[in-house]
Amino acid sequence: MNHPTPDWHAAARAVKIDGRAVIGGQRVAAANGAAFVKTSPIDGRVLGEIARGGAADIDAAVAASRAAFADGRWAGKAPAARKKTLQRFAEKILSAKDELAVLETLDMGKPVQYSLAVDVAAAARTIAWYAEAVDKVYDEIAPTPASALALITREPMGVIGAVVPWNYPMIMAAWKLGPALAAGNSVVLKPSEKSPLTALRLAELALEAGLPAGVFNVVPGYGHEAGEALALHMDVDAIGFTGSTRVGRKMLEYAGRSNLKRVYNELGGKSAFVVFDDFADIERAAKTVAGSMFFNQGESCNAPSRVLVHARVAERFLEIVAAEAPKYAPGDPLSGHAEMGALVDEGQLRTVLGYIEAGRSEGAAVVAGGAAARTETGGYYVEPTVFAGVRNDMKIAREEIFGPVMSVIRFDSEAEAVHLANDSSYGLQASVWSDNINRAHRVARQLRAGTVHVNQYDEDDITVPFGGYKQSGNGRDKSLHAFDKYTELKTTWIRIDAARGA
Ligand code: NAD
């Protein structure tokens, strides 16, 4: 039987917001009583007050995490026991799916059916996948001489600080929480001040699932207050950060200024989507780039925002993309059928409109969109926008816009395409479209990006690593490789005496 479509507007009116932090298993206000008002980007409605965490709250959360780690209430459990608790956590997420979807949409503006089908589903799947993995990964014995035994074991690090952005709040949190908790660590999560609601609810659900108090703490607040305090803390062993390259630099500085904690940065992108003239199904390539670029309002780190097209097929490609773009026009995010929702806040709307202006003034041509939309709602919407005639040295081709703005750049040869694709400070993802198997492999090898797609852009799975080359970051989220970030590698040498006598 099909699940009836909820009345999302009614669900949004009914939702209860508790903006207090979760520290040591308790809901608590900020130590100094500070709070900020959270409004929704979909129509400006006030959602509630959120604790404005500061250094004192981070101290309390780190102390709770350290105490939980030190007494072994979680790290000391058998992997199979941690698995069961985390599986229950994933089930709790799924049983609260409608509520979490509404919270995510109200908080950061994405269409609610995608919050449900993509964000809630992926968050639950991530937690469940690491739960399943944890009692199936083995440690190593080194091939040493017979006089000794060398064990190479992975141990949890201790206290992990997770600092995440607002574009996929639940998924980004789950990508840190899954491997960090499964490995036995304690976590202090600092969600974005623009999207704290689902993180707080996740912490409650984890407690309901039986995760011991203190193992997973959430301190909402601003980046320069709670975020900085967490990254500077002397008792935090590692920071799992996802966000902008600007703040990623600061994370490395904070580590240098404090305890040299490990810093794993998942940062911005300006991903190239390279279409050769030997790719027959131009329509599929054009429709794919529109879908991937405008998904999540263009607020995706891996959005294919630099589209490189061979001059021979560029006109046809542009025609299709320009016709596709209006299909993603923003609508009411709570309707259940809008393709695009609201940008996260007024500042982001201004930033995106500023880039559109910069593109025009540098001489690129708008072939679709180019303006704000739904201004009567009190929310922050922008039309899906396509620029033609872009050069790779223009501001719109160099900087991450983080909005629904696509730049189309022409090229004439394979060498030029590879050069342009790699001529970026970022290296998160790339895509090559060609029916020539030699060219597809040759170009894929040359592209300097953490993920390269061939003749598609949509495949994604928790089993594969996600992260970037160059200034898109270091370390990888997802897959078994993510355990490397939250575990220490220990070598234990054991002497084996030769047999005495016969
Ligand atoms: P941001 O860097 O502004 O903020 C990210 C987080 O860092 C937030 O929680 C914020 O409060 C905190 N923060 C801000 N200033 C801080 C400071 N001085 N000290 C400590 N913490 C601080 O990024 P954003 O605008 O929230 O997110 C968008 C960015 O995230 C884009 O660049 C996007 O590409 C990137 N992103 C990357 C990935 C990836 O996996 N590579 C995934 C999603 C988003």
Coordinates of C-alpha atoms and ligand atoms in Angstrom, one line a residue:
M1 CA 0.0 0.0 0.0
N2 CA 1.3 3.5 -0.9
H3 CA 2.1 5.8 1.9
P4 CA -0.4 8.7 1.6
T5 CA 1.2 12.0 0.7
P6 CA 1.4 14.1 3.8
D7 CA -0.1 17.6 4.0
W8 CA 3.3 19.3 4.3
H9 CA 1.9 22.7 5.2
A10 CA -0.1 21.2 8.0
A11 CA 2.9 19.3 9.1
A12 CA 5.0 22.4 9.1
R13 CA 2.5 24.3 11.2
A14 CA 2.4 21.4 13.7
V15 CA 6.2 21.0 14.1
K16 CA 7.7 21.8 17.5
I17 CA 11.1 23.5 17.6
D18 CA 13.4 23.0 20.6
G19 CA 16.5 25.0 19.9
R20 CA 18.5 24.0 23.0
A21 CA 21.8 22.2 22.8
V22 CA 22.1 18.5 23.6
I23 CA 25.0 18.0 26.0
G24 CA 25.6 15.0 28.1
G25 CA 22.2 13.6 27.2
Q26 CA 20.3 16.7 28.3
R27 CA 18.6 19.6 26.5
V28 CA 20.3 22.7 27.7
A29 CA 20.2 26.5 27.0
A30 CA 23.5 28.2 26.3
A31 CA 25.4 28.7 29.5
N32 CA 25.0 32.5 29.2
G33 CA 21.4 32.3 28.1
A34 CA 22.2 33.6 24.6
A35 CA 19.9 32.6 21.7
F36 CA 19.2 33.7 18.2
V37 CA 16.0 33.7 16.2
K38 CA 15.9 31.3 13.3
T39 CA 13.7 32.3 10.4
S40 CA 12.7 30.1 7.3
P41 CA 14.1 31.1 3.9
I42 CA 10.9 29.7 2.3
D43 CA 8.7 32.7 3.4
G44 CA 10.6 34.5 6.2
R45 CA 8.4 32.9 9.0
V46 CA 10.0 32.7 12.5
L47 CA 10.8 29.1 13.4
G48 CA 12.0 29.6 17.0
E49 CA 14.9 30.5 19.2
I50 CA 18.2 28.5 18.9
A51 CA 20.8 28.4 21.7
R52 CA 23.8 30.5 20.7
G53 CA 26.5 28.2 21.9
G54 CA 29.9 29.7 22.9
A55 CA 33.2 28.6 24.4
A56 CA 31.6 27.6 27.7
D57 CA 29.0 25.3 26.0
I58 CA 31.8 23.8 23.8
D59 CA 33.8 23.1 27.0
A60 CA 30.8 21.4 28.6
A61 CA 30.2 19.3 25.4
V62 CA 33.8 18.3 25.0
A63 CA 34.0 17.4 28.7
A64 CA 30.9 15.2 28.4
S65 CA 32.4 13.6 25.3
R66 CA 35.7 12.9 26.9
A67 CA 34.1 11.5 30.0
A68 CA 32.0 9.2 27.9
F69 CA 35.0 8.1 25.9
A70 CA 37.3 7.6 28.9
D71 CA 34.9 5.3 30.9
G72 CA 34.4 3.1 27.8
R73 CA 30.5 3.3 27.9
W74 CA 30.6 3.3 24.1
A75 CA 34.2 2.7 22.9
G76 CA 34.4 -0.3 25.3
K77 CA 31.4 -2.0 23.9
A78 CA 31.9 -4.9 21.5
P79 CA 31.6 -3.9 17.8
A80 CA 28.5 -6.0 17.5
A81 CA 26.8 -4.1 20.3
R82 CA 27.7 -0.8 18.8
K83 CA 26.2 -2.1 15.6
K84 CA 22.9 -2.9 17.2
T85 CA 22.6 0.6 18.8
L86 CA 23.4 2.4 15.6
Q87 CA 21.0 0.2 13.6
R88 CA 18.3 1.3 16.0
F89 CA 19.4 4.9 15.5
A90 CA 19.0 4.5 11.7
E91 CA 15.5 3.0 12.3
K92 CA 14.6 5.9 14.6
I93 CA 15.6 8.3 11.8
L94 CA 13.3 6.5 9.4
S95 CA 10.4 6.4 11.8
A96 CA 10.7 10.2 12.2
K97 CA 11.2 10.8 8.5
D98 CA 8.3 13.2 7.8
E99 CA 9.2 15.3 10.8
L100 CA 12.8 15.5 9.8
A101 CA 12.0 16.3 6.2
V102 CA 9.8 19.2 7.2
L103 CA 12.4 20.5 9.6
E104 CA 15.1 20.4 6.9
T105 CA 12.9 22.2 4.4
L106 CA 11.8 24.9 6.8
D107 CA 15.3 25.4 7.9
M108 CA 17.2 25.7 4.6
G109 CA 14.6 25.8 1.9
K110 CA 14.9 22.6 -0.3
P111 CA 11.8 20.9 -1.7
V112 CA 10.3 18.7 1.0
Q113 CA 9.9 15.6 -1.2
Y114 CA 13.7 15.7 -1.7
S115 CA 14.3 16.3 2.0
L116 CA 12.4 13.1 2.5
A117 CA 13.6 10.9 -0.4
V118 CA 17.2 12.1 -0.5
D119 CA 18.3 13.7 2.8
V120 CA 16.4 11.6 5.4
A121 CA 17.0 8.4 3.4
A122 CA 20.7 9.0 2.9
A123 CA 21.2 9.9 6.5
A124 CA 19.6 6.7 7.7
R125 CA 21.4 4.6 5.1
T126 CA 24.7 6.1 6.1
I127 CA 24.3 5.3 9.8
A128 CA 23.0 1.8 9.0
W129 CA 25.9 1.1 6.6
Y130 CA 28.6 2.0 9.1
A131 CA 26.7 0.1 11.8
E132 CA 26.8 -3.0 9.5
A133 CA 30.5 -2.5 8.7
V134 CA 31.9 -2.2 12.1
D135 CA 31.9 -5.9 13.1
K136 CA 33.2 -6.9 9.7
V137 CA 36.4 -5.0 9.4
Y138 CA 39.5 -6.8 10.6
D139 CA 42.9 -5.5 11.7
E140 CA 46.3 -6.6 10.4
I141 CA 49.3 -8.7 11.3
A142 CA 52.5 -7.6 9.6
P143 CA 54.7 -10.1 7.7
T144 CA 57.6 -9.7 10.1
P145 CA 60.4 -12.3 10.9
A146 CA 59.4 -15.2 13.2
S147 CA 61.1 -13.6 16.2
A148 CA 58.3 -11.2 16.6
L149 CA 54.6 -10.6 16.0
A150 CA 53.5 -7.1 14.9
L151 CA 49.9 -6.2 15.3
I152 CA 48.5 -3.3 13.4
T153 CA 45.3 -2.2 15.0
R154 CA 42.9 0.7 14.6
E155 CA 41.7 2.4 17.8
P156 CA 39.1 5.2 18.1
M157 CA 40.7 8.6 18.4
G158 CA 38.6 9.9 21.3
V159 CA 36.7 13.2 20.8
I160 CA 35.7 14.2 17.3
G161 CA 34.5 17.7 16.5
A162 CA 32.2 17.8 13.5
V163 CA 31.5 21.1 11.8
V164 CA 29.0 21.0 9.0
P165 CA 27.3 23.3 6.4
W166 CA 23.7 24.0 5.6
N167 CA 23.2 22.6 2.1
Y168 CA 22.7 18.9 3.1
P169 CA 22.6 19.3 6.9
M170 CA 21.5 15.8 7.8
I171 CA 23.6 14.0 5.2
M172 CA 26.8 16.0 6.1
A173 CA 26.3 15.2 9.8
A174 CA 25.7 11.5 9.0
W175 CA 28.8 11.3 6.9
K176 CA 30.8 12.3 10.0
L177 CA 28.7 10.5 12.7
G178 CA 28.5 7.2 10.9
P179 CA 32.2 6.3 10.8
A180 CA 33.1 8.3 13.9
L181 CA 30.5 6.7 16.2
A182 CA 30.9 3.2 14.7
A183 CA 34.6 3.3 15.4
G184 CA 33.9 4.1 19.1
N185 CA 34.5 7.8 19.3
S186 CA 32.5 10.5 21.0
V187 CA 31.3 13.4 18.9
V188 CA 30.5 17.1 19.3
L189 CA 28.6 18.3 16.3
K190 CA 28.3 22.0 15.5
P191 CA 25.7 22.4 12.8
S192 CA 25.5 25.5 10.7
E193 CA 23.7 28.4 12.3
K194 CA 21.6 28.4 9.1
S195 CA 20.3 24.9 9.6
P196 CA 20.5 23.6 13.2
L197 CA 17.1 21.9 13.5
T198 CA 17.7 18.4 12.2
A199 CA 21.0 18.0 14.0
L200 CA 19.3 18.6 17.3
R201 CA 16.6 16.2 16.5
L202 CA 19.1 13.5 15.4
A203 CA 20.8 13.8 18.8
E204 CA 17.4 13.1 20.6
L205 CA 16.8 10.1 18.3
A206 CA 20.2 8.7 19.0
L207 CA 19.5 8.9 22.8
E208 CA 16.1 7.2 22.2
A209 CA 18.0 4.4 20.3
G210 CA 20.2 3.8 23.3
L211 CA 23.4 5.7 22.4
P212 CA 24.8 6.4 25.9
A213 CA 24.5 10.1 27.1
G214 CA 27.6 12.1 26.3
V215 CA 28.6 10.1 23.2
F216 CA 26.9 12.4 20.7
N217 CA 26.5 16.1 21.7
V218 CA 25.2 19.0 19.5
V219 CA 26.1 22.6 20.2
P220 CA 24.3 25.0 17.8
G221 CA 25.8 28.5 17.3
Y222 CA 27.8 30.7 15.0
G223 CA 31.0 29.6 13.3
H224 CA 33.2 32.3 14.7
E225 CA 31.9 31.4 18.2
A226 CA 31.0 27.8 18.8
G227 CA 32.8 26.6 15.6
E228 CA 36.0 28.3 16.5
A229 CA 35.9 27.2 20.1
L230 CA 35.5 23.6 19.0
A231 CA 38.3 23.7 16.5
L232 CA 40.7 25.4 19.0
H233 CA 39.8 23.1 21.8
M234 CA 42.8 21.3 23.4
D235 CA 40.9 18.2 24.2
V236 CA 39.4 17.6 20.7
D237 CA 41.4 14.9 18.8
A238 CA 40.1 15.6 15.2
I239 CA 37.9 17.9 13.3
G240 CA 35.7 16.6 10.5
F241 CA 34.9 19.7 8.6
T242 CA 32.6 20.3 5.6
G243 CA 32.2 23.8 4.3
S244 CA 33.9 26.5 2.4
T245 CA 37.5 26.6 1.4
R246 CA 37.8 29.9 3.3
V247 CA 36.8 28.3 6.6
G248 CA 38.8 25.2 5.8
R249 CA 42.0 27.3 5.9
K250 CA 41.0 28.6 9.3
M251 CA 40.5 25.0 10.5
L252 CA 44.1 24.2 9.7
E253 CA 45.2 27.4 11.5
Y254 CA 43.2 26.5 14.6
A255 CA 44.8 23.1 14.7
G256 CA 48.2 24.8 14.4
R257 CA 47.4 27.2 17.2
S258 CA 46.1 24.6 19.5
N259 CA 46.9 20.8 19.8
L260 CA 47.7 19.9 16.2
K261 CA 44.4 18.0 16.1
R262 CA 43.8 16.2 12.8
V263 CA 41.8 18.3 10.4
Y264 CA 39.8 16.7 7.6
N265 CA 38.5 19.3 5.1
E266 CA 35.7 18.6 2.6
L267 CA 35.5 21.9 0.8
G268 CA 34.1 23.7 -2.2
G269 CA 34.1 22.9 -5.9
K270 CA 33.8 24.2 -9.4
S271 CA 33.3 20.9 -11.1
A272 CA 33.9 20.6 -14.9
F273 CA 31.5 18.7 -17.1
V274 CA 33.2 18.0 -20.4
V275 CA 31.2 17.2 -23.5
F276 CA 33.0 16.0 -26.6
D277 CA 31.5 16.2 -30.1
D278 CA 31.8 12.4 -30.5
F279 CA 29.1 11.8 -27.8
A280 CA 26.0 11.0 -29.8
D281 CA 23.3 11.5 -27.2
I282 CA 23.8 15.3 -26.7
E283 CA 20.2 15.5 -25.3
R284 CA 21.0 13.2 -22.5
A285 CA 24.2 15.1 -21.6
A286 CA 22.4 18.4 -21.6
K287 CA 19.4 17.1 -19.6
T288 CA 21.8 15.5 -17.1
V289 CA 23.8 18.7 -16.5
A290 CA 20.6 20.7 -16.0
G291 CA 19.3 18.2 -13.5
S292 CA 22.6 18.0 -11.6
M293 CA 23.3 21.7 -11.6
F294 CA 19.8 22.9 -10.5
F295 CA 19.3 20.1 -7.9
N296 CA 19.2 21.5 -4.4
Q297 CA 19.0 25.1 -5.8
G298 CA 22.5 24.7 -7.1
E299 CA 23.7 24.6 -3.5
S300 CA 25.8 21.4 -4.0
C301 CA 29.5 21.3 -3.6
N302 CA 29.8 18.9 -6.6
A303 CA 27.4 20.9 -8.8
P304 CA 28.7 20.7 -12.4
S305 CA 28.9 24.5 -12.7
R306 CA 31.6 24.7 -15.4
V307 CA 30.2 23.1 -18.6
L308 CA 32.9 22.7 -21.3
V309 CA 31.4 21.8 -24.6
H310 CA 33.1 21.2 -28.0
A311 CA 32.4 24.1 -30.3
R312 CA 30.8 21.8 -33.0
V313 CA 28.0 20.8 -30.6
A314 CA 27.8 23.8 -28.4
E315 CA 24.8 25.5 -30.1
R316 CA 22.6 22.4 -30.0
F317 CA 23.7 21.7 -26.4
L318 CA 22.9 25.3 -25.3
E319 CA 19.4 25.1 -26.9
I320 CA 18.5 22.0 -24.9
V321 CA 20.0 23.4 -21.7
A322 CA 18.1 26.7 -22.1
A323 CA 14.9 24.8 -22.7
E324 CA 15.5 22.6 -19.7
A325 CA 16.3 25.3 -17.2
P326 CA 12.8 26.7 -16.7
K327 CA 11.5 23.3 -15.8
Y328 CA 13.5 23.8 -12.6
A329 CA 11.9 27.1 -11.8
P330 CA 11.5 27.5 -8.0
G331 CA 8.2 26.7 -6.4
D332 CA 6.7 26.3 -3.0
P333 CA 9.1 24.0 -1.1
L334 CA 6.2 22.5 1.0
S335 CA 4.0 21.8 -2.1
G336 CA 5.5 18.3 -2.5
H337 CA 6.2 18.9 -6.2
A338 CA 8.5 21.9 -6.6
E339 CA 11.7 21.1 -8.5
M340 CA 13.6 23.9 -6.8
G341 CA 13.1 25.6 -3.5
A342 CA 14.5 28.6 -1.7
L343 CA 18.1 29.7 -1.3
V344 CA 19.2 29.4 2.3
D345 CA 19.0 33.1 3.2
E346 CA 18.9 36.7 2.0
G347 CA 22.7 36.9 2.0
Q348 CA 23.0 33.9 -0.3
L349 CA 20.4 35.4 -2.6
R350 CA 22.4 38.6 -2.8
T351 CA 25.6 36.7 -3.4
V352 CA 24.1 34.7 -6.3
L353 CA 22.5 37.8 -7.9
G354 CA 25.9 39.5 -7.5
Y355 CA 27.5 36.7 -9.5
I356 CA 24.8 36.9 -12.2
E357 CA 25.6 40.7 -12.4
A358 CA 29.3 40.0 -12.6
G359 CA 28.8 37.5 -15.4
R360 CA 26.8 40.0 -17.4
S361 CA 29.3 42.8 -16.9
E362 CA 32.2 40.5 -17.9
G363 CA 30.4 39.9 -21.2
A364 CA 28.8 36.5 -20.8
A365 CA 25.3 36.1 -22.2
V366 CA 22.3 34.9 -20.1
V367 CA 20.4 32.4 -22.1
A368 CA 18.0 31.3 -19.3
G369 CA 16.9 32.9 -16.0
G370 CA 19.0 35.6 -14.5
A371 CA 16.7 37.1 -11.9
A372 CA 15.2 36.7 -8.4
A373 CA 11.8 34.9 -8.3
R374 CA 8.8 34.5 -6.0
T375 CA 9.7 37.8 -4.2
E376 CA 6.1 38.2 -3.1
T377 CA 6.5 35.2 -0.7
G378 CA 9.0 36.9 1.6
G379 CA 11.4 34.0 0.8
Y380 CA 14.7 33.9 -1.2
Y381 CA 14.4 32.4 -4.7
V382 CA 16.3 32.7 -7.9
E383 CA 15.6 31.5 -11.4
P384 CA 17.8 28.6 -12.8
T385 CA 20.3 30.6 -14.8
V386 CA 22.5 29.6 -17.8
F387 CA 25.4 31.7 -19.1
A388 CA 26.8 31.2 -22.6
G389 CA 30.0 32.7 -24.0
V390 CA 31.8 32.2 -20.7
R391 CA 35.6 32.3 -20.6
N392 CA 37.4 30.2 -17.9
D393 CA 39.1 33.4 -16.5
M394 CA 35.8 35.1 -15.7
K395 CA 34.7 35.4 -12.1
I396 CA 31.6 33.2 -12.7
A397 CA 33.9 30.4 -13.9
R398 CA 36.5 30.7 -11.2
E399 CA 34.6 31.1 -8.0
E400 CA 32.1 28.8 -6.4
I401 CA 28.7 30.5 -6.7
F402 CA 26.7 28.0 -4.7
G403 CA 23.4 28.8 -6.5
P404 CA 21.6 27.7 -9.7
V405 CA 24.0 29.4 -12.1
M406 CA 25.7 27.4 -14.9
S407 CA 28.6 28.6 -17.1
V408 CA 29.0 27.1 -20.6
I409 CA 32.5 27.4 -22.1
R410 CA 33.5 26.3 -25.6
F411 CA 36.6 24.3 -26.5
D412 CA 38.1 23.1 -29.8
S413 CA 40.4 20.2 -28.9
E414 CA 40.9 17.5 -26.3
A415 CA 44.1 19.1 -25.0
E416 CA 42.3 22.4 -24.5
A417 CA 39.4 20.7 -22.7
V418 CA 41.7 18.9 -20.3
H419 CA 43.6 22.2 -19.7
L420 CA 40.4 24.2 -19.0
A421 CA 38.9 21.5 -16.8
N422 CA 42.1 21.4 -14.6
D423 CA 42.6 25.2 -14.6
S424 CA 40.8 25.7 -11.3
S425 CA 41.9 25.9 -7.7
Y426 CA 39.2 23.3 -7.0
G427 CA 39.2 19.5 -7.7
L428 CA 36.1 17.9 -6.3
Q429 CA 34.4 16.2 -9.2
A430 CA 34.5 16.2 -13.0
S431 CA 32.7 14.5 -15.8
V432 CA 33.7 13.4 -19.3
W433 CA 31.2 12.6 -22.1
S434 CA 32.5 10.7 -25.1
D435 CA 31.6 7.6 -27.1
N436 CA 35.3 6.9 -27.8
I437 CA 36.4 4.5 -25.1
N438 CA 40.1 5.5 -25.5
R439 CA 39.3 9.2 -25.1
A440 CA 37.0 8.7 -22.2
H441 CA 39.7 6.7 -20.2
R442 CA 42.5 9.0 -21.3
V443 CA 40.7 12.2 -20.2
A444 CA 39.3 10.6 -17.0
R445 CA 42.9 9.8 -16.0
Q446 CA 44.1 13.4 -16.6
L447 CA 41.3 15.1 -14.7
R448 CA 42.5 16.3 -11.3
A449 CA 39.4 15.5 -9.2
G450 CA 38.4 13.2 -6.4
T451 CA 35.6 11.7 -8.5
V452 CA 35.4 11.5 -12.3
H453 CA 32.1 10.5 -14.0
V454 CA 32.1 9.0 -17.5
N455 CA 28.9 9.6 -19.5
Q456 CA 26.8 10.2 -16.4
Y457 CA 26.8 12.5 -13.4
D458 CA 24.2 11.0 -11.0
E459 CA 25.7 7.8 -9.6
D460 CA 26.3 7.9 -5.9
D461 CA 26.6 5.3 -3.3
I462 CA 27.7 5.1 0.3
T463 CA 30.3 2.5 -0.7
V464 CA 32.5 4.9 -2.6
P465 CA 34.7 7.7 -1.2
F466 CA 33.8 11.4 -1.6
G467 CA 36.2 14.2 -1.4
G468 CA 38.5 16.5 -3.3
Y469 CA 41.9 17.2 -4.8
K470 CA 43.6 20.6 -4.5
Q471 CA 41.6 23.2 -2.6
S472 CA 38.5 21.0 -2.5
G473 CA 40.0 19.4 0.6
N474 CA 41.7 16.3 2.0
G475 CA 40.5 13.1 3.5
R476 CA 37.4 11.3 2.2
D477 CA 33.9 10.9 3.5
K478 CA 31.9 7.8 2.9
S479 CA 33.1 4.2 2.2
L480 CA 35.4 2.2 4.5
H481 CA 38.1 4.8 3.9
A482 CA 36.3 7.2 6.2
F483 CA 37.3 5.0 9.1
D484 CA 40.9 6.2 8.5
K485 CA 39.9 9.7 9.6
Y486 CA 38.5 8.7 12.9
T487 CA 40.9 6.0 14.0
E488 CA 44.5 5.9 15.1
L489 CA 46.8 3.2 13.7
K490 CA 48.7 1.4 16.4
T491 CA 51.6 -1.0 16.1
T492 CA 52.1 -3.5 18.9
W493 CA 55.4 -5.5 18.8
I494 CA 55.4 -8.8 20.6
R495 CA 58.7 -10.8 21.0
I496 CA 58.5 -14.5 20.3
D497 CA 61.3 -16.4 21.9
A498 CA 62.9 -19.3 20.0
A499 CA 62.1 -22.8 21.5
R500 CA 64.5 -23.8 24.2
G501 CA 65.8 -27.4 24.0
A502 CA 63.9 -29.9 22.0
Ligands
NAD1 P1 31.0 27.7 5.7 O1 32.4 27.4 5.6 O2 30.6 29.1 5.8 O3 30.4 27.1 7.1 C1 30.5 25.7 7.3 C2 30.5 25.5 8.8 O4 31.6 26.1 9.4 C3 29.2 26.1 9.5 O5 28.8 25.2 10.6 C4 29.8 27.4 10.1 O6 29.1 27.9 11.2 C5 31.2 27.0 10.4 N1 32.1 28.1 10.5 C6 32.1 29.3 9.8 N2 33.1 30.1 10.2 C7 33.8 29.4 11.1 C8 35.0 29.7 11.9 N3 35.6 30.9 11.7 N4 35.4 28.8 12.7 C9 34.8 27.6 12.8 N5 33.7 27.3 12.2 C10 33.2 28.2 11.3 O7 30.2 26.9 4.6 P2 28.7 26.9 4.2 O8 28.3 28.2 3.6 O9 27.9 26.5 5.4 O10 28.6 25.7 3.2 C11 28.9 25.9 1.9 C12 30.2 25.3 1.5 O11 30.3 24.0 1.9 C13 30.5 25.4 0.1 O12 31.8 25.8 -0.2 C14 30.4 23.9 -0.3 O13 31.1 23.6 -1.5 C15 30.9 23.2 0.9 N6 30.5 21.8 0.9 C16 31.5 20.8 0.6 C17 31.1 19.5 0.6 C18 32.1 18.4 0.3 O14 31.9 17.3 0.7 N7 33.3 18.7 -0.3 C19 29.8 19.1 0.9 C20 28.9 20.1 1.1 C21 29.2 21.5 1.1

